[in-house]
């Protein structure tokens, strides 16, 4: 298994396809798919956490919250203090208290699941350390949420290397969108 319970933190790269939702109508917008990606050093326990502090303390959950914000059409502040307050508020909110482990595939032998909050995703555990180190650097991330910079050809190339050398699972077709820059938005 890529992640063993109680084991050390390991890199997990996620590429997800979000549907931009119009905040006024609640309807999905007809356009190219929006791809978002992040990498975090994490454990199954951290991924499955429902702790009220998860969006403050976990790099995995910080990036996940940014993706959910885009997908569901709510805005997160960019000012650090205001962002931390918003993260804390969402951490205690019952709106995002789904049984995360049911969607990330750590409770059964089937491996992983393809959809999380209706966003298709590719998960890539076992990212080789040199690739993970590069992707975790400021050179390949952007913004206060540290999402991977999919506008950067160098970042997309590293994600491709992680895909080829790691253990991709879930809806692996999502990561295939990265092969053609004209097939997605960031």
mmCIF file with all atom_site columns, C-alpha atoms in Angstrom:
data_model
loop_
_atom_site.group_PDB
_atom_site.id
_atom_site.type_symbol
_atom_site.label_atom_id
_atom_site.label_alt_id
_atom_site.label_comp_id
_atom_site.label_asym_id
_atom_site.label_entity_id
_atom_site.label_seq_id
_atom_site.pdbx_PDB_ins_code
_atom_site.Cartn_x
_atom_site.Cartn_y
_atom_site.Cartn_z
_atom_site.occupancy
_atom_site.B_iso_or_equiv
_atom_site.pdbx_formal_charge
_atom_site.auth_seq_id
_atom_site.auth_comp_id
_atom_site.auth_asym_id
_atom_site.auth_atom_id
_atom_site.pdbx_PDB_model_num
ATOM 1   C CA . UNK A 1 1   ? 0.000   0.000  0.000   1.00 0.00 ? 1   UNK A CA 1
ATOM 2   C CA . UNK A 1 2   ? 1.156   3.519  -0.735  1.00 0.00 ? 2   UNK A CA 1
ATOM 3   C CA . UNK A 1 3   ? 0.244   4.783  2.724   1.00 0.00 ? 3   UNK A CA 1
ATOM 4   C CA . UNK A 1 4   ? 0.331   2.573  5.787   1.00 0.00 ? 4   UNK A CA 1
ATOM 5   C CA . UNK A 1 5   ? -1.555  3.579  8.906   1.00 0.00 ? 5   UNK A CA 1
ATOM 6   C CA . UNK A 1 6   ? 0.805   4.974  11.489  1.00 0.00 ? 6   UNK A CA 1
ATOM 7   C CA . UNK A 1 7   ? 3.600   5.350  8.937   1.00 0.00 ? 7   UNK A CA 1
ATOM 8   C CA . UNK A 1 8   ? 5.719   8.403  8.211   1.00 0.00 ? 8   UNK A CA 1
ATOM 9   C CA . UNK A 1 9   ? 4.514   11.295 6.094   1.00 0.00 ? 9   UNK A CA 1
ATOM 10  C CA . UNK A 1 10  ? 4.884   10.643 2.376   1.00 0.00 ? 10  UNK A CA 1
ATOM 11  C CA . UNK A 1 11  ? 4.256   12.828 -0.658  1.00 0.00 ? 11  UNK A CA 1
ATOM 12  C CA . UNK A 1 12  ? 0.816   12.630 -2.230  1.00 0.00 ? 12  UNK A CA 1
ATOM 13  C CA . UNK A 1 13  ? 0.153   14.530 -5.442  1.00 0.00 ? 13  UNK A CA 1
ATOM 14  C CA . UNK A 1 14  ? -3.457  15.210 -6.408  1.00 0.00 ? 14  UNK A CA 1
ATOM 15  C CA . UNK A 1 15  ? -4.767  16.523 -9.716  1.00 0.00 ? 15  UNK A CA 1
ATOM 16  C CA . UNK A 1 16  ? -8.478  17.274 -9.625  1.00 0.00 ? 16  UNK A CA 1
ATOM 17  C CA . UNK A 1 17  ? -10.997 18.511 -12.116 1.00 0.00 ? 17  UNK A CA 1
ATOM 18  C CA . UNK A 1 18  ? -13.287 21.096 -10.630 1.00 0.00 ? 18  UNK A CA 1
ATOM 19  C CA . UNK A 1 19  ? -16.413 22.434 -12.194 1.00 0.00 ? 19  UNK A CA 1
ATOM 20  C CA . UNK A 1 20  ? -16.686 26.169 -11.820 1.00 0.00 ? 20  UNK A CA 1
ATOM 21  C CA . UNK A 1 21  ? -20.081 26.826 -10.298 1.00 0.00 ? 21  UNK A CA 1
ATOM 22  C CA . UNK A 1 22  ? -21.812 30.159 -10.857 1.00 0.00 ? 22  UNK A CA 1
ATOM 23  C CA . UNK A 1 23  ? -22.349 31.513 -7.342  1.00 0.00 ? 23  UNK A CA 1
ATOM 24  C CA . UNK A 1 24  ? -25.624 33.222 -8.327  1.00 0.00 ? 24  UNK A CA 1
ATOM 25  C CA . UNK A 1 25  ? -27.315 30.332 -10.115 1.00 0.00 ? 25  UNK A CA 1
ATOM 26  C CA . UNK A 1 26  ? -25.574 27.321 -8.581  1.00 0.00 ? 26  UNK A CA 1
ATOM 27  C CA . UNK A 1 27  ? -25.166 25.921 -12.096 1.00 0.00 ? 27  UNK A CA 1
ATOM 28  C CA . UNK A 1 28  ? -21.950 24.625 -13.588 1.00 0.00 ? 28  UNK A CA 1
ATOM 29  C CA . UNK A 1 29  ? -20.421 26.856 -16.240 1.00 0.00 ? 29  UNK A CA 1
ATOM 30  C CA . UNK A 1 30  ? -19.953 25.416 -19.721 1.00 0.00 ? 30  UNK A CA 1
ATOM 31  C CA . UNK A 1 31  ? -16.258 25.729 -20.465 1.00 0.00 ? 31  UNK A CA 1
ATOM 32  C CA . UNK A 1 32  ? -13.042 23.786 -20.504 1.00 0.00 ? 32  UNK A CA 1
ATOM 33  C CA . UNK A 1 33  ? -12.406 21.714 -17.381 1.00 0.00 ? 33  UNK A CA 1
ATOM 34  C CA . UNK A 1 34  ? -10.509 23.507 -14.632 1.00 0.00 ? 34  UNK A CA 1
ATOM 35  C CA . UNK A 1 35  ? -7.577  21.529 -13.317 1.00 0.00 ? 35  UNK A CA 1
ATOM 36  C CA . UNK A 1 36  ? -6.108  22.159 -9.895  1.00 0.00 ? 36  UNK A CA 1
ATOM 37  C CA . UNK A 1 37  ? -3.206  20.261 -8.382  1.00 0.00 ? 37  UNK A CA 1
ATOM 38  C CA . UNK A 1 38  ? -1.274  20.101 -5.163  1.00 0.00 ? 38  UNK A CA 1
ATOM 39  C CA . UNK A 1 39  ? 1.311   17.992 -3.409  1.00 0.00 ? 39  UNK A CA 1
ATOM 40  C CA . UNK A 1 40  ? 1.652   17.519 0.340   1.00 0.00 ? 40  UNK A CA 1
ATOM 41  C CA . UNK A 1 41  ? 3.624   15.401 2.738   1.00 0.00 ? 41  UNK A CA 1
ATOM 42  C CA . UNK A 1 42  ? 0.843   13.540 4.513   1.00 0.00 ? 42  UNK A CA 1
ATOM 43  C CA . UNK A 1 43  ? -0.442  10.354 6.147   1.00 0.00 ? 43  UNK A CA 1
ATOM 44  C CA . UNK A 1 44  ? -3.769  8.514  5.903   1.00 0.00 ? 44  UNK A CA 1
ATOM 45  C CA . UNK A 1 45  ? -4.638  9.778  9.370   1.00 0.00 ? 45  UNK A CA 1
ATOM 46  C CA . UNK A 1 46  ? -4.071  13.389 8.306   1.00 0.00 ? 46  UNK A CA 1
ATOM 47  C CA . UNK A 1 47  ? -6.032  13.000 5.065   1.00 0.00 ? 47  UNK A CA 1
ATOM 48  C CA . UNK A 1 48  ? -8.953  11.461 6.926   1.00 0.00 ? 48  UNK A CA 1
ATOM 49  C CA . UNK A 1 49  ? -8.857  13.999 9.765   1.00 0.00 ? 49  UNK A CA 1
ATOM 50  C CA . UNK A 1 50  ? -12.043 15.783 10.748  1.00 0.00 ? 50  UNK A CA 1
ATOM 51  C CA . UNK A 1 51  ? -10.185 17.899 13.306  1.00 0.00 ? 51  UNK A CA 1
ATOM 52  C CA . UNK A 1 52  ? -11.464 21.466 13.501  1.00 0.00 ? 52  UNK A CA 1
ATOM 53  C CA . UNK A 1 53  ? -7.834  22.585 12.929  1.00 0.00 ? 53  UNK A CA 1
ATOM 54  C CA . UNK A 1 54  ? -7.269  20.546 9.764   1.00 0.00 ? 54  UNK A CA 1
ATOM 55  C CA . UNK A 1 55  ? -7.537  23.531 7.393   1.00 0.00 ? 55  UNK A CA 1
ATOM 56  C CA . UNK A 1 56  ? -5.059  25.460 9.569   1.00 0.00 ? 56  UNK A CA 1
ATOM 57  C CA . UNK A 1 57  ? -2.488  22.773 10.360  1.00 0.00 ? 57  UNK A CA 1
ATOM 58  C CA . UNK A 1 58  ? -2.469  20.439 7.357   1.00 0.00 ? 58  UNK A CA 1
ATOM 59  C CA . UNK A 1 59  ? -0.953  21.455 4.011   1.00 0.00 ? 59  UNK A CA 1
ATOM 60  C CA . UNK A 1 60  ? -3.090  18.742 2.399   1.00 0.00 ? 60  UNK A CA 1
ATOM 61  C CA . UNK A 1 61  ? -6.320  20.221 3.774   1.00 0.00 ? 61  UNK A CA 1
ATOM 62  C CA . UNK A 1 62  ? -5.287  23.834 3.051   1.00 0.00 ? 62  UNK A CA 1
ATOM 63  C CA . UNK A 1 63  ? -4.968  23.005 -0.659  1.00 0.00 ? 63  UNK A CA 1
ATOM 64  C CA . UNK A 1 64  ? -8.103  20.860 -0.609  1.00 0.00 ? 64  UNK A CA 1
ATOM 65  C CA . UNK A 1 65  ? -10.091 23.761 0.852   1.00 0.00 ? 65  UNK A CA 1
ATOM 66  C CA . UNK A 1 66  ? -8.873  26.024 -1.978  1.00 0.00 ? 66  UNK A CA 1
ATOM 67  C CA . UNK A 1 67  ? -10.102 23.473 -4.542  1.00 0.00 ? 67  UNK A CA 1
ATOM 68  C CA . UNK A 1 68  ? -13.451 23.111 -2.788  1.00 0.00 ? 68  UNK A CA 1
ATOM 69  C CA . UNK A 1 69  ? -13.805 26.905 -2.674  1.00 0.00 ? 69  UNK A CA 1
ATOM 70  C CA . UNK A 1 70  ? -13.349 27.139 -6.417  1.00 0.00 ? 70  UNK A CA 1
ATOM 71  C CA . UNK A 1 71  ? -15.619 24.169 -7.091  1.00 0.00 ? 71  UNK A CA 1
ATOM 72  C CA . UNK A 1 72  ? -18.472 25.414 -4.892  1.00 0.00 ? 72  UNK A CA 1
ATOM 73  C CA . UNK A 1 73  ? -18.077 29.074 -5.781  1.00 0.00 ? 73  UNK A CA 1
ATOM 74  C CA . UNK A 1 74  ? -17.058 30.595 -2.459  1.00 0.00 ? 74  UNK A CA 1
ATOM 75  C CA . UNK A 1 75  ? -14.098 32.909 -2.058  1.00 0.00 ? 75  UNK A CA 1
ATOM 76  C CA . UNK A 1 76  ? -11.205 32.594 0.342   1.00 0.00 ? 76  UNK A CA 1
ATOM 77  C CA . UNK A 1 77  ? -9.268  35.674 1.402   1.00 0.00 ? 77  UNK A CA 1
ATOM 78  C CA . UNK A 1 78  ? -5.693  36.143 0.236   1.00 0.00 ? 78  UNK A CA 1
ATOM 79  C CA . UNK A 1 79  ? -4.582  38.174 3.269   1.00 0.00 ? 79  UNK A CA 1
ATOM 80  C CA . UNK A 1 80  ? -2.776  35.724 5.594   1.00 0.00 ? 80  UNK A CA 1
ATOM 81  C CA . UNK A 1 81  ? -4.609  36.669 8.797   1.00 0.00 ? 81  UNK A CA 1
ATOM 82  C CA . UNK A 1 82  ? -8.029  36.732 7.141   1.00 0.00 ? 82  UNK A CA 1
ATOM 83  C CA . UNK A 1 83  ? -7.242  33.439 5.396   1.00 0.00 ? 83  UNK A CA 1
ATOM 84  C CA . UNK A 1 84  ? -6.324  31.771 8.695   1.00 0.00 ? 84  UNK A CA 1
ATOM 85  C CA . UNK A 1 85  ? -9.592  33.000 10.219  1.00 0.00 ? 85  UNK A CA 1
ATOM 86  C CA . UNK A 1 86  ? -11.563 31.610 7.256   1.00 0.00 ? 86  UNK A CA 1
ATOM 87  C CA . UNK A 1 87  ? -9.708  28.285 7.474   1.00 0.00 ? 87  UNK A CA 1
ATOM 88  C CA . UNK A 1 88  ? -10.524 28.073 11.177  1.00 0.00 ? 88  UNK A CA 1
ATOM 89  C CA . UNK A 1 89  ? -14.196 28.833 10.496  1.00 0.00 ? 89  UNK A CA 1
ATOM 90  C CA . UNK A 1 90  ? -14.439 26.141 7.818   1.00 0.00 ? 90  UNK A CA 1
ATOM 91  C CA . UNK A 1 91  ? -12.683 23.718 10.147  1.00 0.00 ? 91  UNK A CA 1
ATOM 92  C CA . UNK A 1 92  ? -15.497 23.934 12.671  1.00 0.00 ? 92  UNK A CA 1
ATOM 93  C CA . UNK A 1 93  ? -18.231 24.205 10.053  1.00 0.00 ? 93  UNK A CA 1
ATOM 94  C CA . UNK A 1 94  ? -20.451 21.163 9.684   1.00 0.00 ? 94  UNK A CA 1
ATOM 95  C CA . UNK A 1 95  ? -20.681 21.868 5.942   1.00 0.00 ? 95  UNK A CA 1
ATOM 96  C CA . UNK A 1 96  ? -17.323 20.213 5.233   1.00 0.00 ? 96  UNK A CA 1
ATOM 97  C CA . UNK A 1 97  ? -17.533 17.363 7.741   1.00 0.00 ? 97  UNK A CA 1
ATOM 98  C CA . UNK A 1 98  ? -17.975 14.508 5.259   1.00 0.00 ? 98  UNK A CA 1
ATOM 99  C CA . UNK A 1 99  ? -16.444 11.156 6.119   1.00 0.00 ? 99  UNK A CA 1
ATOM 100 C CA . UNK A 1 100 ? -13.253 11.891 4.214   1.00 0.00 ? 100 UNK A CA 1
ATOM 101 C CA . UNK A 1 101 ? -11.849 8.384  4.518   1.00 0.00 ? 101 UNK A CA 1
ATOM 102 C CA . UNK A 1 102 ? -14.773 7.057  2.495   1.00 0.00 ? 102 UNK A CA 1
ATOM 103 C CA . UNK A 1 103 ? -13.607 9.098  -0.462  1.00 0.00 ? 103 UNK A CA 1
ATOM 104 C CA . UNK A 1 104 ? -9.840  8.640  -0.247  1.00 0.00 ? 104 UNK A CA 1
ATOM 105 C CA . UNK A 1 105 ? -9.897  4.841  -0.099  1.00 0.00 ? 105 UNK A CA 1
ATOM 106 C CA . UNK A 1 106 ? -7.964  4.067  3.053   1.00 0.00 ? 106 UNK A CA 1
ATOM 107 C CA . UNK A 1 107 ? -10.597 1.912  4.745   1.00 0.00 ? 107 UNK A CA 1
ATOM 108 C CA . UNK A 1 108 ? -10.883 -0.915 2.252   1.00 0.00 ? 108 UNK A CA 1
ATOM 109 C CA . UNK A 1 109 ? -8.874  -3.117 -0.057  1.00 0.00 ? 109 UNK A CA 1
ATOM 110 C CA . UNK A 1 110 ? -10.157 -1.491 -3.234  1.00 0.00 ? 110 UNK A CA 1
ATOM 111 C CA . UNK A 1 111 ? -7.484  1.181  -3.106  1.00 0.00 ? 111 UNK A CA 1
ATOM 112 C CA . UNK A 1 112 ? -8.711  4.628  -4.021  1.00 0.00 ? 112 UNK A CA 1
ATOM 113 C CA . UNK A 1 113 ? -11.828 6.395  -5.125  1.00 0.00 ? 113 UNK A CA 1
ATOM 114 C CA . UNK A 1 114 ? -12.264 8.532  -8.215  1.00 0.00 ? 114 UNK A CA 1
ATOM 115 C CA . UNK A 1 115 ? -14.527 11.299 -6.951  1.00 0.00 ? 115 UNK A CA 1
ATOM 116 C CA . UNK A 1 116 ? -14.416 13.639 -3.961  1.00 0.00 ? 116 UNK A CA 1
ATOM 117 C CA . UNK A 1 117 ? -17.235 16.148 -3.459  1.00 0.00 ? 117 UNK A CA 1
ATOM 118 C CA . UNK A 1 118 ? -18.145 15.502 -7.122  1.00 0.00 ? 118 UNK A CA 1
ATOM 119 C CA . UNK A 1 119 ? -14.646 16.464 -8.341  1.00 0.00 ? 119 UNK A CA 1
ATOM 120 C CA . UNK A 1 120 ? -12.864 13.823 -10.387 1.00 0.00 ? 120 UNK A CA 1
ATOM 121 C CA . UNK A 1 121 ? -9.310  13.314 -9.150  1.00 0.00 ? 121 UNK A CA 1
ATOM 122 C CA . UNK A 1 122 ? -6.085  11.503 -9.857  1.00 0.00 ? 122 UNK A CA 1
ATOM 123 C CA . UNK A 1 123 ? -4.042  10.663 -6.770  1.00 0.00 ? 123 UNK A CA 1
ATOM 124 C CA . UNK A 1 124 ? -0.347  9.902  -7.139  1.00 0.00 ? 124 UNK A CA 1
ATOM 125 C CA . UNK A 1 125 ? 1.222   8.371  -4.055  1.00 0.00 ? 125 UNK A CA 1
ATOM 126 C CA . UNK A 1 126 ? 4.830   7.162  -4.054  1.00 0.00 ? 126 UNK A CA 1
ATOM 127 C CA . UNK A 1 127 ? 6.123   10.279 -5.792  1.00 0.00 ? 127 UNK A CA 1
ATOM 128 C CA . UNK A 1 128 ? 9.922   9.887  -5.882  1.00 0.00 ? 128 UNK A CA 1
ATOM 129 C CA . UNK A 1 129 ? 11.612  12.132 -3.318  1.00 0.00 ? 129 UNK A CA 1
ATOM 130 C CA . UNK A 1 130 ? 13.598  14.277 -5.809  1.00 0.00 ? 130 UNK A CA 1
ATOM 131 C CA . UNK A 1 131 ? 10.430  15.074 -7.765  1.00 0.00 ? 131 UNK A CA 1
ATOM 132 C CA . UNK A 1 132 ? 8.419   15.723 -4.598  1.00 0.00 ? 132 UNK A CA 1
ATOM 133 C CA . UNK A 1 133 ? 11.109  18.073 -3.273  1.00 0.00 ? 133 UNK A CA 1
ATOM 134 C CA . UNK A 1 134 ? 11.018  20.097 -6.481  1.00 0.00 ? 134 UNK A CA 1
ATOM 135 C CA . UNK A 1 135 ? 7.213   20.243 -6.610  1.00 0.00 ? 135 UNK A CA 1
ATOM 136 C CA . UNK A 1 136 ? 7.034   21.347 -2.967  1.00 0.00 ? 136 UNK A CA 1
ATOM 137 C CA . UNK A 1 137 ? 9.317   24.310 -3.680  1.00 0.00 ? 137 UNK A CA 1
ATOM 138 C CA . UNK A 1 138 ? 8.141   27.881 -4.243  1.00 0.00 ? 138 UNK A CA 1
ATOM 139 C CA . UNK A 1 139 ? 9.278   27.587 -7.878  1.00 0.00 ? 139 UNK A CA 1
ATOM 140 C CA . UNK A 1 140 ? 6.369   25.244 -8.663  1.00 0.00 ? 140 UNK A CA 1
ATOM 141 C CA . UNK A 1 141 ? 3.610   26.530 -6.376  1.00 0.00 ? 141 UNK A CA 1
ATOM 142 C CA . UNK A 1 142 ? 1.584   29.700 -6.402  1.00 0.00 ? 142 UNK A CA 1
ATOM 143 C CA . UNK A 1 143 ? -0.655  31.691 -4.136  1.00 0.00 ? 143 UNK A CA 1
ATOM 144 C CA . UNK A 1 144 ? -1.373  31.421 -0.438  1.00 0.00 ? 144 UNK A CA 1
ATOM 145 C CA . UNK A 1 145 ? -2.846  27.936 -0.932  1.00 0.00 ? 145 UNK A CA 1
ATOM 146 C CA . UNK A 1 146 ? 0.359   26.599 -2.547  1.00 0.00 ? 146 UNK A CA 1
ATOM 147 C CA . UNK A 1 147 ? -1.442  24.960 -5.450  1.00 0.00 ? 147 UNK A CA 1
ATOM 148 C CA . UNK A 1 148 ? 0.857   23.689 -8.188  1.00 0.00 ? 148 UNK A CA 1
ATOM 149 C CA . UNK A 1 149 ? 1.421   26.143 -11.033 1.00 0.00 ? 149 UNK A CA 1
ATOM 150 C CA . UNK A 1 150 ? -0.187  24.361 -13.985 1.00 0.00 ? 150 UNK A CA 1
ATOM 151 C CA . UNK A 1 151 ? 0.635   27.328 -16.222 1.00 0.00 ? 151 UNK A CA 1
ATOM 152 C CA . UNK A 1 152 ? 4.310   26.414 -15.878 1.00 0.00 ? 152 UNK A CA 1
ATOM 153 C CA . UNK A 1 153 ? 5.564   23.850 -18.416 1.00 0.00 ? 153 UNK A CA 1
ATOM 154 C CA . UNK A 1 154 ? 8.308   22.830 -15.953 1.00 0.00 ? 154 UNK A CA 1
ATOM 155 C CA . UNK A 1 155 ? 5.726   22.061 -13.256 1.00 0.00 ? 155 UNK A CA 1
ATOM 156 C CA . UNK A 1 156 ? 3.520   20.102 -15.651 1.00 0.00 ? 156 UNK A CA 1
ATOM 157 C CA . UNK A 1 157 ? 6.585   18.136 -16.796 1.00 0.00 ? 157 UNK A CA 1
ATOM 158 C CA . UNK A 1 158 ? 7.414   17.230 -13.175 1.00 0.00 ? 158 UNK A CA 1
ATOM 159 C CA . UNK A 1 159 ? 3.816   16.123 -12.578 1.00 0.00 ? 159 UNK A CA 1
ATOM 160 C CA . UNK A 1 160 ? 4.158   13.880 -15.655 1.00 0.00 ? 160 UNK A CA 1
ATOM 161 C CA . UNK A 1 161 ? 7.346   12.396 -14.215 1.00 0.00 ? 161 UNK A CA 1
ATOM 162 C CA . UNK A 1 162 ? 5.599   11.835 -10.862 1.00 0.00 ? 162 UNK A CA 1
ATOM 163 C CA . UNK A 1 163 ? 2.736   10.139 -12.712 1.00 0.00 ? 163 UNK A CA 1
ATOM 164 C CA . UNK A 1 164 ? 5.126   7.853  -14.618 1.00 0.00 ? 164 UNK A CA 1
ATOM 165 C CA . UNK A 1 165 ? 7.315   6.991  -11.623 1.00 0.00 ? 165 UNK A CA 1
ATOM 166 C CA . UNK A 1 166 ? 4.708   7.053  -8.844  1.00 0.00 ? 166 UNK A CA 1
ATOM 167 C CA . UNK A 1 167 ? 1.588   4.957  -8.310  1.00 0.00 ? 167 UNK A CA 1
ATOM 168 C CA . UNK A 1 168 ? -1.318  6.819  -9.954  1.00 0.00 ? 168 UNK A CA 1
ATOM 169 C CA . UNK A 1 169 ? -4.795  5.704  -9.040  1.00 0.00 ? 169 UNK A CA 1
ATOM 170 C CA . UNK A 1 170 ? -8.383  6.934  -9.130  1.00 0.00 ? 170 UNK A CA 1
ATOM 171 C CA . UNK A 1 171 ? -9.593  8.685  -12.278 1.00 0.00 ? 171 UNK A CA 1
ATOM 172 C CA . UNK A 1 172 ? -6.185  8.647  -13.960 1.00 0.00 ? 172 UNK A CA 1
ATOM 173 C CA . UNK A 1 173 ? -7.739  10.222 -17.045 1.00 0.00 ? 173 UNK A CA 1
ATOM 174 C CA . UNK A 1 174 ? -7.784  13.556 -15.199 1.00 0.00 ? 174 UNK A CA 1
ATOM 175 C CA . UNK A 1 175 ? -3.980  13.732 -15.229 1.00 0.00 ? 175 UNK A CA 1
ATOM 176 C CA . UNK A 1 176 ? -4.021  12.990 -18.958 1.00 0.00 ? 176 UNK A CA 1
ATOM 177 C CA . UNK A 1 177 ? -5.541  16.438 -19.554 1.00 0.00 ? 177 UNK A CA 1
ATOM 178 C CA . UNK A 1 178 ? -2.116  17.859 -18.661 1.00 0.00 ? 178 UNK A CA 1
ATOM 179 C CA . UNK A 1 179 ? -0.700  16.461 -21.912 1.00 0.00 ? 179 UNK A CA 1
ATOM 180 C CA . UNK A 1 180 ? -2.515  19.139 -23.933 1.00 0.00 ? 180 UNK A CA 1
ATOM 181 C CA . UNK A 1 181 ? -2.541  22.672 -22.517 1.00 0.00 ? 181 UNK A CA 1
ATOM 182 C CA . UNK A 1 182 ? -5.481  23.645 -24.730 1.00 0.00 ? 182 UNK A CA 1
ATOM 183 C CA . UNK A 1 183 ? -7.736  21.048 -23.060 1.00 0.00 ? 183 UNK A CA 1
ATOM 184 C CA . UNK A 1 184 ? -8.006  22.687 -19.632 1.00 0.00 ? 184 UNK A CA 1
ATOM 185 C CA . UNK A 1 185 ? -8.002  25.928 -17.650 1.00 0.00 ? 185 UNK A CA 1
ATOM 186 C CA . UNK A 1 186 ? -6.176  26.862 -14.443 1.00 0.00 ? 186 UNK A CA 1
#
